[in-house]
C-alpha positions in Angstrom: -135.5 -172.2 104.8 -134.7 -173.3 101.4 -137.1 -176.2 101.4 -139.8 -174.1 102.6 -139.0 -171.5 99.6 -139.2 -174.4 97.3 -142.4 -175.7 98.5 -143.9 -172.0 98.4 -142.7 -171.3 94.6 -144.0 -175.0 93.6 -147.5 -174.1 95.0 -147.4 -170.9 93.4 -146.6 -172.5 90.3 -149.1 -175.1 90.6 -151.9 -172.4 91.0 -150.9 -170.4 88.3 -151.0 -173.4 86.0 -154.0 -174.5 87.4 -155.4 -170.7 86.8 -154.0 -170.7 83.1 -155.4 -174.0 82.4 -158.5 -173.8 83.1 -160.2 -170.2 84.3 -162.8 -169.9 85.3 -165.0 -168.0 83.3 -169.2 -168.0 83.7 -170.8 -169.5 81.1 -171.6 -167.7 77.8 -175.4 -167.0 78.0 -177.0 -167.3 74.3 -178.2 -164.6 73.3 -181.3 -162.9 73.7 -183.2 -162.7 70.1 -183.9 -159.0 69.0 -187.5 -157.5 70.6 -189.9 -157.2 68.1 -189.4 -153.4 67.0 -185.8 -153.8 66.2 -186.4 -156.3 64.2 -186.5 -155.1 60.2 -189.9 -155.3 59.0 -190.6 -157.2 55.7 -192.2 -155.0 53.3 -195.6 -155.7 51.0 -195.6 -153.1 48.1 -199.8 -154.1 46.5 -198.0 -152.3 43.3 -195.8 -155.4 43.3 -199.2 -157.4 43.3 -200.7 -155.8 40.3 -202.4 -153.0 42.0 -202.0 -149.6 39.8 -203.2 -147.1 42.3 -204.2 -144.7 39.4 -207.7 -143.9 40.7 -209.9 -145.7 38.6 -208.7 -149.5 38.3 -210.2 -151.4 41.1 -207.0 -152.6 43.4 -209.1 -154.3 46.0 -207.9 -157.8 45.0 -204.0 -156.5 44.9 -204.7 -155.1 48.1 -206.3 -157.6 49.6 -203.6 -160.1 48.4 -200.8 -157.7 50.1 -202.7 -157.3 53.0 -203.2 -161.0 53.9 -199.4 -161.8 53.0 -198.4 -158.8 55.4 -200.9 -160.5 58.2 -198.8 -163.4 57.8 -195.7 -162.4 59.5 -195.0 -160.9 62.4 -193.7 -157.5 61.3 -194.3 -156.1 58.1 -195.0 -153.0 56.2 -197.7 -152.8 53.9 -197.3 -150.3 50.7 -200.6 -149.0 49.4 -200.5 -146.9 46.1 -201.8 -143.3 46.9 
């Protein structure tokens, strides 16, 4: 009896150390990169590019400068001057 309780505590043992030592957990997936639309969009101001937006200067170069930057990226904002 008391050799049988000895080999049943020494198994137990051995499976709780083998349990603490090294569990088995699933491996950590990496994770996923953000979808597009949470991303934060980068932002092209055509003030920023000279642009004055006043209604009489021609901002078609500023614009088109801001616009072409924007196109560059994969999410941005463009900022026209109203």
């Amino acid at each position: 009896m008391w050799m049988e309780e000895h080999i049943f505590i020494r198994r137990r043992l051995a499976i709780q150390q083998r349990v603490a030592l090294f569990p088995q957990f699933p491996p950590e997936s990496p994770s996923p990169a953000a979808p597009l639309f949470l991303q934060d969009p980068c932002v092209f101001d055509a003030t920023s590019i000279c642009a004055v937006g006043d209604g009489s200067t021609d901002d078609t170069d500023a614009f088109t400068s801001a616009w072409r930057e924007a196109c560059a990226v994969v999410s941005a904002v463009l900022l026209a001057p109203v």
